[in-house]
PDB file of C-alpha atoms in Angstrom:
ATOM      1  CA  MET A   1      -0.367   0.016   0.026  1.00 49.00           C
ATOM      2  CA  MET A   2       1.337   3.635  -0.593  1.00 53.00           C
ATOM      3  CA  ASN A   3       1.257   6.080   2.177  1.00 58.00           C
ATOM      4  CA  GLY A   4       0.227   9.562   2.382  1.00 52.00           C
ATOM      5  CA  TRP A   5       3.497  10.902   0.932  1.00 48.00           C
ATOM      6  CA  THR A   6       3.474   8.344  -1.922  1.00 49.00           C
ATOM      7  CA  LYS A   7       0.151   9.053  -3.157  1.00 43.00           C
ATOM      8  CA  ALA A   8       0.924  12.271  -3.119  1.00 40.00           C
ATOM      9  CA  ALA A   9       3.923  12.278  -5.163  1.00 40.00           C
ATOM     10  CA  ALA A  10       1.928   9.805  -7.860  1.00 39.00           C
ATOM     11  CA  ALA A  11      -1.050  12.064  -7.787  1.00 38.00           C
ATOM     12  CA  LEU A  12       1.538  15.420  -8.432  1.00 40.00           C
ATOM     13  CA  ALA A  13       3.311  13.458 -11.145  1.00 41.00           C
ATOM     14  CA  ALA A  14      -0.220  12.166 -12.793  1.00 42.00           C
ATOM     15  CA  ALA A  15      -1.390  16.193 -12.694  1.00 38.00           C
ATOM     16  CA  GLY A  16       2.364  17.169 -14.165  1.00 43.00           C
ATOM     17  CA  GLY A  17       2.066  14.780 -17.139  1.00 46.00           C
ATOM     18  CA  ALA A  18      -2.043  15.514 -17.882  1.00 45.00           C
ATOM     19  CA  CYS A  19      -0.409  19.347 -17.924  1.00 47.00           C
ATOM     20  CA  PHE A  20       2.155  18.385 -20.174  1.00 45.00           C
ATOM     21  CA  GLY A  21       0.000  16.182 -22.267  1.00 54.00           C
ATOM     22  CA  TRP A  22      -2.442  19.037 -22.767  1.00 40.00           C
ATOM     23  CA  GLY A  23      -0.014  21.552 -23.528  1.00 50.00           C
ATOM     24  CA  LEU A  24       1.291  19.431 -26.517  1.00 55.00           C
ATOM     25  CA  LEU A  25      -2.374  19.732 -27.712  1.00 69.00           C
ATOM     26  CA  GLU A  26      -2.975  23.380 -26.761  1.00 79.00           C
ATOM     27  CA  ARG A  27      -0.293  24.063 -29.308  1.00 77.00           C
ATOM     28  CA  GLY A  28      -2.350  22.804 -32.491  1.00 88.00           C
ATOM     29  CA  MET A  29      -5.391  25.015 -31.252  1.00 95.00           C
ATOM     30  CA  TYR A  30      -4.921  28.202 -33.475  1.00 97.00           C
ATOM     31  CA  THR A  31      -7.178  30.777 -32.883  1.00 96.00           C
ATOM     32  CA  VAL A  32      -8.230  34.265 -34.290  1.00 98.00           C
ATOM     33  CA  ARG A  33      -8.501  36.795 -31.501  1.00 97.00           C
ATOM     34  CA  ARG A  34     -10.669  39.756 -32.136  1.00 98.00           C
ATOM     35  CA  VAL A  35     -10.022  43.133 -30.792  1.00 98.00           C
ATOM     36  CA  THR A  36     -11.510  46.805 -31.204  1.00 98.00           C
ATOM     37  CA  LEU A  37      -9.518  49.789 -30.850  1.00 98.00           C
ATOM     38  CA  ASP A  38     -10.558  53.390 -31.312  1.00 98.00           C
ATOM     39  CA  VAL A  39      -7.752  54.968 -32.607  1.00 98.00           C
ATOM     40  CA  LEU A  40      -8.657  56.667 -35.837  1.00 98.00           C
ATOM     41  CA  PRO A  41      -9.917  60.398 -36.152  1.00 97.00           C
ATOM     42  CA  PRO A  42     -13.463  61.137 -36.373  1.00 96.00           C
ATOM     43  CA  GLY A  43     -15.136  60.421 -39.790  1.00 94.00           C
ATOM     44  CA  CYS A  44     -12.267  57.853 -40.637  1.00 97.00           C
ATOM     45  CA  PRO A  45     -13.996  54.368 -41.725  1.00 97.00           C
ATOM     46  CA  GLU A  46     -13.208  51.566 -39.922  1.00 98.00           C
ATOM     47  CA  LEU A  47     -10.028  49.503 -40.772  1.00 98.00           C
ATOM     48  CA  ARG A  48      -9.269  45.740 -40.387  1.00 98.00           C
ATOM     49  CA  VAL A  49      -5.826  44.752 -39.283  1.00 98.00           C
ATOM     50  CA  LEU A  50      -4.862  41.094 -39.392  1.00 99.00           C
ATOM     51  CA  HIS A  51      -1.851  40.793 -36.849  1.00 99.00           C
ATOM     52  CA  VAL A  52       0.423  37.858 -37.085  1.00 98.00           C
ATOM     53  CA  SER A  53       3.745  37.161 -35.239  1.00 98.00           C
ATOM     54  CA  ASP A  54       5.816  34.288 -34.366  1.00 98.00           C
ATOM     55  CA  PHE A  55       4.979  31.346 -36.836  1.00 98.00           C
ATOM     56  CA  HIS A  56       8.202  29.385 -36.094  1.00 98.00           C
ATOM     57  CA  LEU A  57       7.637  27.588 -38.752  1.00 98.00           C
ATOM     58  CA  THR A  58       8.596  24.380 -40.060  1.00 97.00           C
ATOM     59  CA  THR A  59       8.324  22.086 -43.205  1.00 98.00           C
ATOM     60  CA  ARG A  60       6.125  19.423 -41.110  1.00 96.00           C
ATOM     61  CA  GLN A  61       3.537  21.666 -39.916  1.00 97.00           C
ATOM     62  CA  ARG A  62       1.178  20.879 -42.246  1.00 97.00           C
ATOM     63  CA  ARG A  63      -2.056  22.392 -40.132  1.00 97.00           C
ATOM     64  CA  LYS A  64      -0.354  25.633 -39.394  1.00 98.00           C
ATOM     65  CA  GLN A  65       0.055  26.106 -43.062  1.00 98.00           C
ATOM     66  CA  GLU A  66      -3.444  25.347 -43.703  1.00 98.00           C
ATOM     67  CA  PHE A  67      -4.315  28.087 -41.096  1.00 98.00           C
ATOM     68  CA  ILE A  68      -2.337  30.704 -42.289  1.00 98.00           C
ATOM     69  CA  ALA A  69      -3.727  30.179 -45.577  1.00 98.00           C
ATOM     70  CA  SER A  70      -7.124  30.462 -44.454  1.00 98.00           C
ATOM     71  CA  LEU A  71      -6.579  33.865 -43.165  1.00 98.00           C
ATOM     72  CA  THR A  72      -7.548  35.616 -46.326  1.00 98.00           C
ATOM     73  CA  ALA A  73     -11.210  34.706 -45.384  1.00 98.00           C
ATOM     74  CA  LEU A  74     -11.172  37.539 -42.814  1.00 98.00           C
ATOM     75  CA  GLU A  75     -10.642  40.200 -45.435  1.00 98.00           C
ATOM     76  CA  PRO A  76      -8.193  42.158 -44.099  1.00 98.00           C
ATOM     77  CA  ASP A  77      -7.260  45.740 -45.215  1.00 98.00           C
ATOM     78  CA  LEU A  78      -3.881  45.741 -43.747  1.00 98.00           C
ATOM     79  CA  VAL A  79      -1.690  43.300 -42.645  1.00 98.00           C
ATOM     80  CA  VAL A  80       1.422  43.547 -39.903  1.00 99.00           C
ATOM     81  CA  ASN A  81       3.907  40.789 -39.415  1.00 99.00           C
ATOM     82  CA  THR A  82       6.036  41.268 -36.136  1.00 98.00           C
ATOM     83  CA  GLY A  83       8.546  38.373 -37.150  1.00 98.00           C
ATOM     84  CA  ASP A  84      10.041  34.960 -36.018  1.00 98.00           C
ATOM     85  CA  ASN A  85       8.390  33.426 -39.352  1.00 98.00           C
ATOM     86  CA  ILE A  86      10.372  30.617 -39.639  1.00 98.00           C
ATOM     87  CA  ALA A  87      12.423  27.873 -37.523  1.00 97.00           C
ATOM     88  CA  GLN A  88      14.352  26.085 -40.189  1.00 97.00           C
ATOM     89  CA  ALA A  89      15.775  26.902 -43.410  1.00 98.00           C
ATOM     90  CA  ALA A  90      13.496  24.694 -45.392  1.00 98.00           C
ATOM     91  CA  ALA A  91      10.245  26.430 -44.345  1.00 98.00           C
ATOM     92  CA  VAL A  92      10.883  29.511 -46.441  1.00 98.00           C
ATOM     93  CA  GLU A  93       9.124  28.180 -49.225  1.00 98.00           C
ATOM     94  CA  PRO A  94       5.971  26.743 -47.274  1.00 98.00           C
ATOM     95  CA  LEU A  95       5.828  29.929 -45.472  1.00 98.00           C
ATOM     96  CA  MET A  96       5.289  31.729 -48.734  1.00 98.00           C
ATOM     97  CA  ALA A  97       2.961  29.384 -50.210  1.00 98.00           C
ATOM     98  CA  ALA A  98       0.594  29.578 -47.042  1.00 98.00           C
ATOM     99  CA  LEU A  99       0.872  33.678 -47.230  1.00 98.00           C
ATOM    100  CA  GLU A 100       0.536  33.736 -50.915  1.00 98.00           C
ATOM    101  CA  SER A 101      -3.480  33.799 -50.166  1.00 97.00           C
ATOM    102  CA  LEU A 102      -2.666  37.294 -48.634  1.00 98.00           C
ATOM    103  CA  ARG A 103      -1.037  38.792 -51.730  1.00 98.00           C
ATOM    104  CA  GLY A 104      -1.998  41.788 -52.894  1.00 95.00           C
ATOM    105  CA  VAL A 105      -2.938  42.809 -49.242  1.00 98.00           C
ATOM    106  CA  PRO A 106      -1.285  45.907 -48.072  1.00 98.00           C
ATOM    107  CA  GLY A 107       1.320  44.518 -45.549  1.00 98.00           C
ATOM    108  CA  VAL A 108       4.325  45.773 -43.237  1.00 99.00           C
ATOM    109  CA  PHE A 109       6.627  43.241 -41.729  1.00 99.00           C
ATOM    110  CA  VAL A 110       9.781  43.594 -39.570  1.00 98.00           C
ATOM    111  CA  PHE A 111      12.150  40.420 -38.403  1.00 98.00           C
ATOM    112  CA  GLY A 112      12.668  38.873 -35.021  1.00 98.00           C
ATOM    113  CA  SER A 113      15.593  36.416 -34.201  1.00 97.00           C
ATOM    114  CA  ASN A 114      13.940  33.547 -35.662  1.00 96.00           C
ATOM    115  CA  ASP A 115      14.066  35.089 -38.915  1.00 98.00           C
ATOM    116  CA  TYR A 116      17.930  35.385 -38.616  1.00 98.00           C
ATOM    117  CA  TYR A 117      19.226  32.349 -36.452  1.00 97.00           C
ATOM    118  CA  ALA A 118      17.790  28.869 -36.116  1.00 96.00           C
ATOM    119  CA  PRO A 119      16.229  28.139 -32.778  1.00 93.00           C
ATOM    120  CA  GLU A 120      18.572  25.702 -30.385  1.00 86.00           C
ATOM    121  CA  PHE A 121      17.498  23.570 -27.393  1.00 79.00           C
ATOM    122  CA  ARG A 122      17.556  25.048 -24.130  1.00 69.00           C
ATOM    123  CA  ASN A 123      16.456  23.743 -20.681  1.00 61.00           C
ATOM    124  CA  PRO A 124      12.208  24.110 -21.030  1.00 55.00           C
ATOM    125  CA  LEU A 125      12.146  24.740 -17.499  1.00 54.00           C
ATOM    126  CA  LYS A 126      14.625  27.202 -17.534  1.00 55.00           C
ATOM    127  CA  TYR A 127      12.852  29.049 -20.357  1.00 52.00           C
ATOM    128  CA  VAL A 128       9.576  29.305 -18.094  1.00 52.00           C
ATOM    129  CA  VAL A 129      11.513  30.661 -15.366  1.00 51.00           C
ATOM    130  CA  LYS A 130      13.874  33.105 -16.544  1.00 56.00           C
ATOM    131  CA  GLY A 131      13.041  33.222 -20.346  1.00 59.00           C
ATOM    132  CA  SER A 132      15.646  32.517 -23.045  1.00 59.00           C
ATOM    133  CA  SER A 133      19.341  33.828 -22.671  1.00 53.00           C
ATOM    134  CA  LYS A 134      21.281  36.077 -25.357  1.00 51.00           C
ATOM    135  CA  GLY A 135      24.907  35.607 -26.164  1.00 47.00           C
ATOM    136  CA  GLU A 136      25.653  32.608 -23.901  1.00 51.00           C
ATOM    137  CA  ASP A 137      26.223  29.604 -26.490  1.00 57.00           C
ATOM    138  CA  GLU A 138      28.500  29.032 -29.513  1.00 66.00           C
ATOM    139  CA  PRO A 139      27.189  31.126 -32.283  1.00 73.00           C
ATOM    140  CA  PRO A 140      23.765  29.791 -33.526  1.00 86.00           C
ATOM    141  CA  GLU A 141      22.866  28.511 -37.187  1.00 94.00           C
ATOM    142  CA  GLU A 142      22.227  31.606 -39.578  1.00 97.00           C
ATOM    143  CA  LEU A 143      18.944  31.520 -41.080  1.00 98.00           C
ATOM    144  CA  PRO A 144      18.093  32.876 -44.783  1.00 98.00           C
ATOM    145  CA  THR A 145      16.857  36.241 -43.852  1.00 98.00           C
ATOM    146  CA  ASP A 146      17.292  37.665 -47.297  1.00 98.00           C
ATOM    147  CA  ALA A 147      15.247  35.036 -48.920  1.00 98.00           C
ATOM    148  CA  VAL A 148      12.478  35.586 -46.437  1.00 98.00           C
ATOM    149  CA  ALA A 149      12.414  39.328 -46.716  1.00 98.00           C
ATOM    150  CA  ALA A 150      12.651  38.779 -50.527  1.00 98.00           C
ATOM    151  CA  GLY A 151       9.489  36.949 -49.996  1.00 98.00           C
ATOM    152  CA  LEU A 152       7.552  39.306 -48.290  1.00 98.00           C
ATOM    153  CA  GLU A 153       8.551  41.675 -50.543  1.00 98.00           C
ATOM    154  CA  ASP A 154       7.202  39.816 -53.431  1.00 98.00           C
ATOM    155  CA  LEU A 155       3.499  39.786 -51.871  1.00 98.00           C
ATOM    156  CA  GLY A 156       3.948  43.755 -51.861  1.00 98.00           C
ATOM    157  CA  TRP A 157       4.490  44.135 -48.199  1.00 98.00           C
ATOM    158  CA  VAL A 158       6.922  46.882 -46.945  1.00 98.00           C
ATOM    159  CA  ASN A 159      10.121  45.994 -44.859  1.00 98.00           C
ATOM    160  CA  LEU A 160      10.155  48.369 -41.670  1.00 98.00           C
ATOM    161  CA  THR A 161      13.306  46.621 -40.307  1.00 97.00           C
ATOM    162  CA  GLN A 162      15.143  50.086 -39.092  1.00 98.00           C
ATOM    163  CA  ALA A 163      12.733  52.137 -41.914  1.00 98.00           C
ATOM    164  CA  SER A 164       9.703  54.307 -42.339  1.00 98.00           C
ATOM    165  CA  ALA A 165       7.066  54.405 -44.990  1.00 98.00           C
ATOM    166  CA  THR A 166       3.285  55.652 -45.586  1.00 98.00           C
ATOM    167  CA  LEU A 167       0.811  53.574 -47.200  1.00 98.00           C
ATOM    168  CA  GLU A 168      -2.986  53.706 -48.451  1.00 98.00           C
ATOM    169  CA  VAL A 169      -4.983  51.336 -46.749  1.00 98.00           C
ATOM    170  CA  ALA A 170      -8.467  51.486 -47.548  1.00 97.00           C
ATOM    171  CA  GLY A 171      -8.244  54.793 -49.249  1.00 96.00           C
ATOM    172  CA  GLN A 172      -6.601  56.049 -45.909  1.00 97.00           C
ATOM    173  CA  ARG A 173      -2.921  57.625 -45.265  1.00 98.00           C
ATOM    174  CA  ILE A 174      -1.238  55.501 -42.538  1.00 98.00           C
ATOM    175  CA  ALA A 175       2.383  56.153 -41.829  1.00 98.00           C
ATOM    176  CA  PHE A 176       4.714  53.501 -40.260  1.00 99.00           C
ATOM    177  CA  ARG A 177       7.588  53.158 -38.634  1.00 98.00           C
ATOM    178  CA  GLY A 178       9.856  50.101 -37.464  1.00 98.00           C
ATOM    179  CA  THR A 179      13.034  48.704 -35.698  1.00 98.00           C
ATOM    180  CA  ASP A 180      15.027  45.563 -35.895  1.00 98.00           C
ATOM    181  CA  ASP A 181      14.690  43.153 -32.981  1.00 98.00           C
ATOM    182  CA  ALA A 182      15.685  44.464 -29.681  1.00 98.00           C
ATOM    183  CA  HIS A 183      16.046  41.188 -28.045  1.00 97.00           C
ATOM    184  CA  LEU A 184      19.302  40.783 -30.125  1.00 97.00           C
ATOM    185  CA  GLY A 185      20.558  44.536 -29.499  1.00 97.00           C
ATOM    186  CA  ARG A 186      19.848  45.522 -33.337  1.00 98.00           C
ATOM    187  CA  ASP A 187      17.409  48.087 -32.399  1.00 98.00           C
ATOM    188  CA  ASP A 188      18.199  51.413 -33.875  1.00 98.00           C
ATOM    189  CA  TYR A 189      15.358  53.850 -33.281  1.00 98.00           C
ATOM    190  CA  ASP A 190      17.187  56.576 -33.762  1.00 98.00           C
ATOM    191  CA  ALA A 191      17.196  55.993 -37.360  1.00 97.00           C
ATOM    192  CA  VAL A 192      13.534  56.240 -37.651  1.00 98.00           C
ATOM    193  CA  ALA A 193      12.831  58.960 -34.703  1.00 98.00           C
ATOM    194  CA  GLY A 194      10.850  61.974 -35.429  1.00 97.00           C
ATOM    195  CA  PRO A 195       8.042  64.204 -35.500  1.00 97.00           C
ATOM    196  CA  VAL A 196       4.745  62.325 -36.197  1.00 98.00           C
ATOM    197  CA  ASP A 197       3.494  62.527 -39.955  1.00 98.00           C
ATOM    198  CA  PRO A 198       0.565  65.112 -39.567  1.00 97.00           C
ATOM    199  CA  ASP A 199      -1.862  64.035 -42.556  1.00 97.00           C
ATOM    200  CA  ALA A 200      -1.751  60.412 -41.620  1.00 98.00           C
ATOM    201  CA  VAL A 201      -5.145  59.173 -40.202  1.00 98.00           C
ATOM    202  CA  LEU A 202      -2.636  57.043 -38.015  1.00 98.00           C
ATOM    203  CA  ASN A 203       1.158  56.465 -36.855  1.00 98.00           C
ATOM    204  CA  VAL A 204       2.184  53.085 -36.528  1.00 99.00           C
ATOM    205  CA  GLY A 205       5.488  51.708 -34.613  1.00 98.00           C
ATOM    206  CA  VAL A 206       6.417  48.324 -35.333  1.00 99.00           C
ATOM    207  CA  THR A 207       8.890  46.036 -33.826  1.00 98.00           C
ATOM    208  CA  HIS A 208       9.271  42.279 -32.821  1.00 98.00           C
ATOM    209  CA  ALA A 209      10.218  42.602 -29.209  1.00 98.00           C
ATOM    210  CA  PRO A 210       8.767  44.583 -27.127  1.00 98.00           C
ATOM    211  CA  TYR A 211      11.430  46.172 -24.877  1.00 98.00           C
ATOM    212  CA  LEU A 212      10.946  49.308 -22.654  1.00 98.00           C
ATOM    213  CA  GLY A 213      13.107  51.614 -24.428  1.00 98.00           C
ATOM    214  CA  VAL A 214      11.825  50.761 -27.817  1.00 98.00           C
ATOM    215  CA  LEU A 215       8.251  51.591 -26.595  1.00 98.00           C
ATOM    216  CA  ASP A 216       9.103  54.617 -24.704  1.00 98.00           C
ATOM    217  CA  ALA A 217      10.628  56.107 -27.661  1.00 98.00           C
ATOM    218  CA  MET A 218       8.002  55.574 -30.128  1.00 98.00           C
ATOM    219  CA  THR A 219       5.274  56.810 -27.764  1.00 98.00           C
ATOM    220  CA  ALA A 220       7.207  59.735 -26.760  1.00 98.00           C
ATOM    221  CA  ASP A 221       7.514  60.476 -30.696  1.00 98.00           C
ATOM    222  CA  GLY A 222       3.612  60.354 -30.525  1.00 98.00           C
ATOM    223  CA  LEU A 223       3.056  57.114 -32.425  1.00 98.00           C
ATOM    224  CA  GLU A 224      -0.718  56.186 -31.587  1.00 98.00           C
ATOM    225  CA  LEU A 225      -0.669  52.334 -32.399  1.00 98.00           C
ATOM    226  CA  ILE A 226       2.349  49.943 -31.599  1.00 99.00           C
ATOM    227  CA  PHE A 227       2.519  46.203 -32.753  1.00 99.00           C
ATOM    228  CA  ALA A 228       5.049  43.676 -31.033  1.00 98.00           C
ATOM    229  CA  GLY A 229       5.062  39.992 -30.635  1.00 98.00           C
ATOM    230  CA  HIS A 230       8.136  37.764 -29.222  1.00 98.00           C
ATOM    231  CA  THR A 231       6.001  36.982 -25.789  1.00 98.00           C
ATOM    232  CA  HIS A 232       4.350  34.011 -27.063  1.00 97.00           C
ATOM    233  CA  GLY A 233       2.067  35.239 -24.386  1.00 97.00           C
ATOM    234  CA  GLY A 234       4.072  33.832 -21.768  1.00 95.00           C
ATOM    235  CA  GLN A 235       3.682  30.307 -23.496  1.00 94.00           C
ATOM    236  CA  VAL A 236       3.173  28.672 -20.256  1.00 92.00           C
ATOM    237  CA  CYS A 237       0.393  30.485 -18.347  1.00 91.00           C
ATOM    238  CA  VAL A 238      -0.908  29.793 -14.756  1.00 93.00           C
ATOM    239  CA  PRO A 239      -4.830  29.752 -15.153  1.00 92.00           C
ATOM    240  CA  GLY A 240      -6.052  32.303 -12.857  1.00 89.00           C
ATOM    241  CA  PHE A 241      -2.921  34.403 -12.722  1.00 92.00           C
ATOM    242  CA  GLY A 242      -1.502  34.619 -16.137  1.00 93.00           C
ATOM    243  CA  ALA A 243       1.907  34.653 -17.526  1.00 96.00           C
ATOM    244  CA  LEU A 244       5.295  34.079 -15.816  1.00 94.00           C
ATOM    245  CA  ILE A 245       7.517  36.064 -18.381  1.00 95.00           C
ATOM    246  CA  THR A 246       7.514  37.878 -20.759  1.00 97.00           C
ATOM    247  CA  ASN A 247      11.114  36.951 -21.991  1.00 96.00           C
ATOM    248  CA  CYS A 248      11.494  41.085 -22.071  1.00 97.00           C
ATOM    249  CA  ASP A 249      11.376  43.800 -19.679  1.00 97.00           C
ATOM    250  CA  LEU A 250       7.786  44.369 -19.827  1.00 98.00           C
ATOM    251  CA  ASP A 251       5.587  43.592 -17.334  1.00 97.00           C
ATOM    252  CA  THR A 252       3.076  40.475 -17.209  1.00 97.00           C
ATOM    253  CA  ASP A 253       0.227  42.436 -17.075  1.00 97.00           C
ATOM    254  CA  ARG A 254       0.681  43.376 -20.877  1.00 98.00           C
ATOM    255  CA  VAL A 255       2.182  40.170 -22.186  1.00 98.00           C
ATOM    256  CA  LYS A 256      -0.736  39.777 -24.983  1.00 98.00           C
ATOM    257  CA  GLY A 257      -3.510  41.707 -26.269  1.00 98.00           C
ATOM    258  CA  PRO A 258      -4.478  45.472 -26.322  1.00 98.00           C
ATOM    259  CA  SER A 259      -3.115  47.535 -23.701  1.00 98.00           C
ATOM    260  CA  THR A 260      -1.551  51.245 -23.228  1.00 98.00           C
ATOM    261  CA  HIS A 261       1.802  52.745 -22.700  1.00 98.00           C
ATOM    262  CA  ILE A 262       2.699  55.946 -21.550  1.00 98.00           C
ATOM    263  CA  ALA A 263       5.891  57.836 -22.010  1.00 98.00           C
ATOM    264  CA  GLY A 264       7.253  61.475 -22.608  1.00 98.00           C
ATOM    265  CA  GLY A 265       3.643  62.721 -22.203  1.00 97.00           C
ATOM    266  CA  HIS A 266       1.675  60.736 -24.908  1.00 98.00           C
ATOM    267  CA  THR A 267      -0.107  57.645 -24.600  1.00 98.00           C
ATOM    268  CA  ALA A 268      -0.166  54.588 -27.165  1.00 98.00           C
ATOM    269  CA  GLN A 269      -2.180  51.707 -27.834  1.00 98.00           C
ATOM    270  CA  LEU A 270      -0.141  48.599 -27.900  1.00 98.00           C
ATOM    271  CA  HIS A 271      -0.920  45.225 -29.484  1.00 98.00           C
ATOM    272  CA  ILE A 272       0.998  42.565 -28.621  1.00 98.00           C
ATOM    273  CA  SER A 273       0.373  39.015 -30.721  1.00 98.00           C
ATOM    274  CA  ALA A 274       0.591  35.874 -28.611  1.00 98.00           C
ATOM    275  CA  GLY A 275       1.796  34.437 -31.736  1.00 97.00           C
ATOM    276  CA  LEU A 276       1.075  31.363 -33.692  1.00 98.00           C
ATOM    277  CA  GLY A 277       4.377  28.817 -32.744  1.00 95.00           C
ATOM    278  CA  THR A 278       6.787  27.731 -30.196  1.00 94.00           C
ATOM    279  CA  SER A 279      10.406  26.793 -30.490  1.00 91.00           C
ATOM    280  CA  PRO A 280      10.574  23.544 -32.002  1.00 90.00           C
ATOM    281  CA  TYR A 281      12.222  22.471 -28.442  1.00 91.00           C
ATOM    282  CA  ALA A 282       9.576  23.722 -26.615  1.00 88.00           C
ATOM    283  CA  PRO A 283       6.559  22.575 -28.533  1.00 89.00           C
ATOM    284  CA  TYR A 284       3.840  23.145 -25.824  1.00 88.00           C
ATOM    285  CA  ARG A 285       1.820  25.935 -24.442  1.00 94.00           C
ATOM    286  CA  PHE A 286      -0.695  26.158 -21.412  1.00 92.00           C
ATOM    287  CA  ALA A 287      -3.331  28.318 -20.949  1.00 91.00           C
ATOM    288  CA  CYS A 288      -2.162  30.499 -23.860  1.00 95.00           C
ATOM    289  CA  ARG A 289      -3.386  29.153 -27.429  1.00 96.00           C
ATOM    290  CA  PRO A 290      -1.618  30.176 -30.526  1.00 97.00           C
ATOM    291  CA  GLU A 291      -3.205  33.178 -32.150  1.00 97.00           C
ATOM    292  CA  VAL A 292      -3.435  35.610 -34.590  1.00 98.00           C
ATOM    293  CA  THR A 293      -5.318  38.926 -34.264  1.00 98.00           C
ATOM    294  CA  LEU A 294      -8.081  40.470 -36.411  1.00 98.00           C
ATOM    295  CA  LEU A 295      -8.617  44.469 -35.050  1.00 98.00           C
ATOM    296  CA  THR A 296     -10.962  46.622 -35.964  1.00 98.00           C
ATOM    297  CA  LEU A 297      -9.825  50.222 -35.847  1.00 98.00           C
ATOM    298  CA  ARG A 298     -12.401  52.605 -35.197  1.00 98.00           C
ATOM    299  CA  PRO A 299     -12.970  56.436 -34.861  1.00 97.00           C
ATOM    300  CA  ALA A 300     -12.381  57.583 -31.389  1.00 83.00           C
ATOM    301  CA  GLY A 301     -15.410  58.465 -29.594  1.00 72.00           C
ATOM    302  CA  PHE A 302     -17.026  55.893 -31.993  1.00 55.00           C
ATOM    303  CA  ALA A 303     -20.635  54.964 -30.908  1.00 52.00           C
ATOM    304  CA  PRO A 304     -22.483  51.792 -32.862  1.00 49.00           C
ATOM    305  CA  GLU A 305     -26.046  52.398 -34.045  1.00 44.00           C
ATOM    306  CA  ALA A 306     -28.863  51.277 -31.700  1.00 35.00           C
ATOM    307  CA  GLY A 307     -29.113  47.510 -32.026  1.00 34.00           C
ATOM    308  CA  VAL A 308     -25.912  46.738 -33.389  1.00 33.00           C
ATOM    309  CA  ARG A 309     -23.139  45.235 -31.728  1.00 29.00           C
TER     310      ARG A 309
END
C-alpha cells in the first residue's frame, strides 16, 4: 500500500503529465483573437488589421500552414507581421506558399531573432522561469533572412526593419516606422525617430520584441499605435494568474493583447500578439492558445447605432 507521501507524489506526477499532455494539444489550437480599438480620427471608416507573429514555421507543420493560408477569409485591409517567421531554412518555401493567399493585401513586416538564426535547444524549465538567454552559447545557425525578406516583399509588403514608410490602406494614409529586433540588440530607433506625419490618419510603430526602450521612444514621439510580438503570451501560463514571463523587460500584465503605454507625455495603444508558434524545442502551450489577431480600428468616440453590436 502507498503511504500519504507516495500518494501525493503519484498524484502530482499524474497532474504534471496531464498538464504536459494538454500543452502538446493546445499548441495546435490555432485561434483568431478579435480586438476593437478606437484610434482613428472622427469620420474615418473602420480598418481591419490582421496582426500575425511568431509562426516559427517548420516544413512538417501542415495544419499551421493551412491555417495561415485560410486567413484571407478574414478580409483584412492591412497585414502587420512582427517577425519570427521560420524555425528552419527549408521552411521559407512553405511559408511563402501559405501567405500567398494574402497577396495584394497591403502589409508591413519586421524581423525577430528566428528570422536571423535557427532556434537551439535550451532547458525548457529555465525558459519558463527566466526566458531565453542571449549570447551565452556558440554562434547559432544562420537562417536565409534575405530570402524571407524577398518573399514578403514579393507579396507587396513593406520591410520596416529600421525604416519608415507611408501606405494607402483602404483609401486612408497611414504612416509606419519600425525597428530591428531589440532582443538581439539590433534595434536603432534613432534611425527612424522624429515627429509624426500630421497628414496621416494613424502613425504606427512596428517592432518584434516589446522592450521598454523601444516602446518609450515610439510613444514619446507621438505614435498612436504600436505592434509587437515575441512574448508568445507567456507560452506557459497559470490559469487564474496569467503569464510568468514576457522574455523581455515588459511587465506580465501586458504580455499579450491590447493595452496602453505612456511615455514623454503621450499615450499609445499597444498590441502584442501571443503568436502562432513555439520553438521546436519547446513545443507546448498551456492556458495560452496560439493566435493571430484581427483588429478593427474605429474612430475615437465611436458609438454604434442602436441594436448594433
